[in-house]
Short mmCIF file of C-alpha atoms (C1' of nucleotides) in Angstrom, two decimals:
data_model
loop_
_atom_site.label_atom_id
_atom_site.label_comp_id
_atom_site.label_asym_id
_atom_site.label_seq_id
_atom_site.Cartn_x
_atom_site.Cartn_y
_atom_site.Cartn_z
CA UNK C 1 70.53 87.31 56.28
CA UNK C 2 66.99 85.55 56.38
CA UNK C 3 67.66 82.09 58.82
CA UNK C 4 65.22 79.29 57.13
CA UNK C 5 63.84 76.66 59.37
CA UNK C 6 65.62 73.50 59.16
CA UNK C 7 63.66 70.85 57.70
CA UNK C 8 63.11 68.19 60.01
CA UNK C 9 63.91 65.51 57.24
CA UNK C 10 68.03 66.71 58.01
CA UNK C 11 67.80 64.72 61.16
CA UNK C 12 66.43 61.55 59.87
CA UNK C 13 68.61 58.92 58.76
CA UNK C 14 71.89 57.01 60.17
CA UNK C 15 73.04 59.88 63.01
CA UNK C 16 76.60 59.90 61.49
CA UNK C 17 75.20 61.31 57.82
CA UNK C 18 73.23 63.66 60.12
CA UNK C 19 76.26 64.75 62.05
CA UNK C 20 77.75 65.97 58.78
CA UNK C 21 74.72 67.12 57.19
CA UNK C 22 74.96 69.31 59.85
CA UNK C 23 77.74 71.25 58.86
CA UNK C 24 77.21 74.14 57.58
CA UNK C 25 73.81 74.49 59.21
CA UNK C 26 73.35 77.91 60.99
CA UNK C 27 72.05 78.23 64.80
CA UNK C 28 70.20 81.19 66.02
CA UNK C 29 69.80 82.31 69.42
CA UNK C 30 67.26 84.67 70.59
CA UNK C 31 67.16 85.58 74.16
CA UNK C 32 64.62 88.78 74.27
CA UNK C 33 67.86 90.85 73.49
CA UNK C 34 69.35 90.38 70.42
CA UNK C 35 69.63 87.44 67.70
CA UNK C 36 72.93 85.74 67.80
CA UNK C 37 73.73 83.14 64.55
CA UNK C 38 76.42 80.99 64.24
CA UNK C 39 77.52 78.74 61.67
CA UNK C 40 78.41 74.74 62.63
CA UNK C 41 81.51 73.49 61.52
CA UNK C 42 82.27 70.44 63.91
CA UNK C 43 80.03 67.90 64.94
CA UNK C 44 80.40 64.42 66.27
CA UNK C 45 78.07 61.68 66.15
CA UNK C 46 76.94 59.65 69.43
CA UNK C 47 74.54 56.38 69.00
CA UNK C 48 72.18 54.88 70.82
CA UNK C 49 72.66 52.32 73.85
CA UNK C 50 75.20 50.29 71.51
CA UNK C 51 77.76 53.00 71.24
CA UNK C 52 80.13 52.88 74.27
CA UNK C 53 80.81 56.28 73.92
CA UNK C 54 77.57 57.85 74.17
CA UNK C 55 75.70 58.80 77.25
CA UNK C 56 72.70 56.89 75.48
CA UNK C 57 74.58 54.18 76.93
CA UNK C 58 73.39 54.51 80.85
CA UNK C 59 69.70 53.86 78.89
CA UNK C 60 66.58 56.17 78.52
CA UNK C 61 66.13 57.00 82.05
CA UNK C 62 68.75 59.26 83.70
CA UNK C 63 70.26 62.70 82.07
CA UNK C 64 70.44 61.13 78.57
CA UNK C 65 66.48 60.28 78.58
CA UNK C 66 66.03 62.59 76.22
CA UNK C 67 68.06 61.52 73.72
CA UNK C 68 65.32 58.94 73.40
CA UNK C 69 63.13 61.45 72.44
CA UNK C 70 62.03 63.32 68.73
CA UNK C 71 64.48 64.60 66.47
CA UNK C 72 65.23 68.08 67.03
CA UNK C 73 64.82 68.29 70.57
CA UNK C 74 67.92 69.58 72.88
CA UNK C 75 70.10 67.48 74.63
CA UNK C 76 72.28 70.26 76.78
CA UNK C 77 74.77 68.39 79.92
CA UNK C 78 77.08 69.92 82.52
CA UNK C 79 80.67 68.57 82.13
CA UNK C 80 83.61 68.53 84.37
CA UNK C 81 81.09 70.56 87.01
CA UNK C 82 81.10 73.51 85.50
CA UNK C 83 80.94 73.22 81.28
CA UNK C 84 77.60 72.48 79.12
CA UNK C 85 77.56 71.02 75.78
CA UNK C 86 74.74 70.98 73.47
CA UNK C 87 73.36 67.97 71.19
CA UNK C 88 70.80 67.71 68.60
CA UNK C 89 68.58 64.64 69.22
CA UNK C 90 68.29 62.54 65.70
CA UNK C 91 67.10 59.54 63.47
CA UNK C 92 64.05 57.63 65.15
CA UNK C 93 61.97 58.39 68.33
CA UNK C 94 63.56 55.46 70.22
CA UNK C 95 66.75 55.62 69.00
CA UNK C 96 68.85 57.27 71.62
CA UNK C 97 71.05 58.99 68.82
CA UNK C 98 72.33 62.46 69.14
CA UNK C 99 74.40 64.80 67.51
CA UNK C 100 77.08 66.70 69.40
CA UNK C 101 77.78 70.48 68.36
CA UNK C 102 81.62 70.56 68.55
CA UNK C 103 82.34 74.54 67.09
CA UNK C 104 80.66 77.11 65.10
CA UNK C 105 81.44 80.29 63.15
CA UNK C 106 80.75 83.07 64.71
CA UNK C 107 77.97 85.40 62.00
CA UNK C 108 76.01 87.55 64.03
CA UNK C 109 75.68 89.24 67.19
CA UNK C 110 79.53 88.86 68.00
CA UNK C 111 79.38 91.95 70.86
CA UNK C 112 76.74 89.27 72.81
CA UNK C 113 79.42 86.37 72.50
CA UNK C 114 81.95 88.39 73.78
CA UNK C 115 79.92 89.64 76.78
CA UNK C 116 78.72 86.27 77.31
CA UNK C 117 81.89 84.48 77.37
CA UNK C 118 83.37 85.10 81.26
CA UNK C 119 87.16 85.22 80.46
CA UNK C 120 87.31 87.94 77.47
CA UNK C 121 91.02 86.74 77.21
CA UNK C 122 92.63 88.67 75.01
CA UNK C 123 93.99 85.79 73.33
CA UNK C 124 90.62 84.80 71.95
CA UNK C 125 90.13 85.63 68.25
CA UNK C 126 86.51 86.27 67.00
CA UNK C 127 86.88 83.13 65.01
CA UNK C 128 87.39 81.45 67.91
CA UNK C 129 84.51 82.68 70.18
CA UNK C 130 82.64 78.89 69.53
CA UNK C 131 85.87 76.99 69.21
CA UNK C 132 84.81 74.40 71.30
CA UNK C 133 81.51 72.81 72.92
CA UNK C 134 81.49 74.51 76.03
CA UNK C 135 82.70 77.87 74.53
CA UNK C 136 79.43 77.51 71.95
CA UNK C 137 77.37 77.12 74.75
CA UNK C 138 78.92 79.98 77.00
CA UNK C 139 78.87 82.15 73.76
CA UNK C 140 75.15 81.77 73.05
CA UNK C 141 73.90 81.40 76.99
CA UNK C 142 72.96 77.83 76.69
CA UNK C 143 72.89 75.93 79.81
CA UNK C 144 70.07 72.87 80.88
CA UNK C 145 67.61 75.68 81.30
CA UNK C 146 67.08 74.88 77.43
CA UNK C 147 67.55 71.08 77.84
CA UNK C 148 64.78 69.58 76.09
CA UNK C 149 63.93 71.93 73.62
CA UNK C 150 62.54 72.08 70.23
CA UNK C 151 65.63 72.86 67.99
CA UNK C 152 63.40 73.27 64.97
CA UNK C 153 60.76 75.23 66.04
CA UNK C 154 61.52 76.85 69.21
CA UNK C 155 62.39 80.90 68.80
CA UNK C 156 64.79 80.83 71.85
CA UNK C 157 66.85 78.69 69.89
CA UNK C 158 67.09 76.78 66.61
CA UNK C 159 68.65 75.39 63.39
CA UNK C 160 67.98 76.90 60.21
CA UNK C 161 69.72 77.45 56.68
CA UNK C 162 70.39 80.62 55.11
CA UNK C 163 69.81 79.67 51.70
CA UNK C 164 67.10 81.75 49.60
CA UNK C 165 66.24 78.25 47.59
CA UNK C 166 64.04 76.00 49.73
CA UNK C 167 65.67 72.68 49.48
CA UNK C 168 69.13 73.88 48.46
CA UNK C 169 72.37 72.19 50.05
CA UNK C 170 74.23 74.92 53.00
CA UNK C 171 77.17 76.35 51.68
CA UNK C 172 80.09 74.63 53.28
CA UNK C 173 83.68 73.35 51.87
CA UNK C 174 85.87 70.17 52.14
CA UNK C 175 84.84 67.58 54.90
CA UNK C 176 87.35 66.21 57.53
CA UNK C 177 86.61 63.22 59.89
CA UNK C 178 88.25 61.60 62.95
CA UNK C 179 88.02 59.86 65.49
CA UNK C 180 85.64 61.52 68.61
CA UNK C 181 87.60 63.70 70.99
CA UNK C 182 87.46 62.61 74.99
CA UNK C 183 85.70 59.30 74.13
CA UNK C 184 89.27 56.64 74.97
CA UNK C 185 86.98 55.02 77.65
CA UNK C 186 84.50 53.21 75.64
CA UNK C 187 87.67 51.00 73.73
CA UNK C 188 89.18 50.76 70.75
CA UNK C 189 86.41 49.40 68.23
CA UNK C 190 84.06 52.93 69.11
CA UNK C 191 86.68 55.37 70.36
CA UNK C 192 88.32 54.80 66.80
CA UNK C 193 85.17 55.12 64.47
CA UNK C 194 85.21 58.26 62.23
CA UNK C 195 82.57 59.89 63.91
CA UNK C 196 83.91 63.10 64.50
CA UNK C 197 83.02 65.34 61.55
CA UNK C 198 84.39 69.18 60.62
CA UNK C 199 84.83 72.07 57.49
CA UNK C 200 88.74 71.40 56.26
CA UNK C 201 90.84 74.09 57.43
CA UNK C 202 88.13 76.27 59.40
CA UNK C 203 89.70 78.54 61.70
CA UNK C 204 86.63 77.86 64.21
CA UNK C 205 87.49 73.94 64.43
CA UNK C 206 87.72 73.01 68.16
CA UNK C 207 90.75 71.65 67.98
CA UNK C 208 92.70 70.19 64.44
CA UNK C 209 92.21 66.71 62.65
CA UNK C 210 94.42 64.22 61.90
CA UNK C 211 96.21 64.88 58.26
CA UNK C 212 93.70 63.59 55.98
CA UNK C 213 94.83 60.07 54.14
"C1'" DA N 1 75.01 55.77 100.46
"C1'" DC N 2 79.90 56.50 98.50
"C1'" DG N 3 83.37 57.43 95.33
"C1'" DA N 4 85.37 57.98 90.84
"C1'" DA N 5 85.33 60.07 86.49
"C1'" DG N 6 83.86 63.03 83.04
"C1'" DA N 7 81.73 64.28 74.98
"C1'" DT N 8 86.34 70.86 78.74
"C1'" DT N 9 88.75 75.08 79.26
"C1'" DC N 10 92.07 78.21 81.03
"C1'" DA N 11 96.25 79.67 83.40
"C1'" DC N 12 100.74 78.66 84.39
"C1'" DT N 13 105.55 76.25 84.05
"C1'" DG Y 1 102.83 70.08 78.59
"C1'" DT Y 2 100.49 69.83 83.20
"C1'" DG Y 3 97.09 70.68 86.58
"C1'" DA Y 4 93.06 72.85 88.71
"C1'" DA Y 5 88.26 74.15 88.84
"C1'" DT Y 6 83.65 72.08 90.22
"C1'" DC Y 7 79.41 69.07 90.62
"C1'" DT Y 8 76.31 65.78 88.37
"C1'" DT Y 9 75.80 61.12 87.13
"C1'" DC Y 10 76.58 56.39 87.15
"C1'" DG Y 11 78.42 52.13 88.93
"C1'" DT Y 12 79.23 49.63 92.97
"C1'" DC Y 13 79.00 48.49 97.85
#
DNA sequence: ACGAAGATTCACT
DNA sequence: GTGAATCTTCGTC
């Protein structure tokens, strides 16, 4: 597999059409020792300052601030003290919007994700090593020492497509949406919207989706 | 300055 | 299904 560079023009536009453009799309790692790639298949999508939900909320200043920033830069937070979950900053400089990587298929470099992820339970299929947003990030090392970023440039870590035609759609099946997972505090009218995107049926999905309508 | 809650995960009942 | 782990951030006093 050759990774291609994604073109920045995937993170323009509305962030939820970016959050399921997305899919498909893979991520490579490269710490110094050894390329890991994964393959997204959940995202969800997190506005600016408007959206209840989204840590763009607090404003530009604060841990968020850099959602505020270019598209394709790294937005990576620590959770419940001790979990980190990584976003792709998207649509305008200004905007505050972000897109949050949910899960991923595991592609290459599986013997790193396993070493990397602390618990090794037994339990925990291949397909499963990036089940999650804090199991991505524990499977590929990322923590805020890459907050901030360059997700389409920087070797260390980036998006790319593994298509051999420049331009050509990522392969990627059926799409699923939902409502965004963890979000009930920001009230009915954002925790409800569809924002919440994912590849029907993937065994890699953090968790499942509502039966489609 | 203080306290509550969190875009989660894992182990255990 | 329930609860603990663990600490940064934000809202409020």
């Amino acid at each position: 597999m050759i990774p291609k560079a994604l073109d920045a023009a995937a993170l323009a536009g509305p962030v939820e059409e970016v959050a399921r453009g997305l899919l498909g799309v893979l991520l490579v790692r490269d710490d110094g020792s050894g390329r890991r790639v994964v393959r997204i298949v959940e995202t969800e999508a997190y506005g600016g300052p408007e959206d209840r939900a989204s840590h763009a909320r607090a404003g530009r200043t604060g841990r968020a601030g850099i959602m505020f920033g270019s598209a394709g830069l790294a937005y990576v937070y620590l959770v419940y003290g001790m979990h980190h979950c990584l976003n792709v900053v998207c649509g305008r400089e200004g905007e505050g919007a972000a897109v949050l990587i949910r899960a991923a298929e595991p592609i290459e470099g599986l013997e790193r994700m396993r070493a990397a992820r602390w618990t090794g339970s037994s339990s925990d299929r291949d397909d499963r090593l990036c089940a999650g947003p804090a199991r991505l990030c524990r499977a590929l090392d990322v923590d805020r020492a890459l907050d901030g970023l360059d997700l389409l440039h920087d070797g260390r870590l980036h998006l790319a497509i593994d298509s051999p035609l420049p331009g050509a759609a990522p392969a990627r099946g059926r799409v699923v949406t939902g409502p965004r997972v963890g979000v009930a505090y920001a009230g009915p009218e954002w925790a409800l919207r569809p924002w919440r995107f994912g590849l029907a049926g993937h065994a890699g999905l953090s968790r499942p989706f509502a039966a489609t309508v």
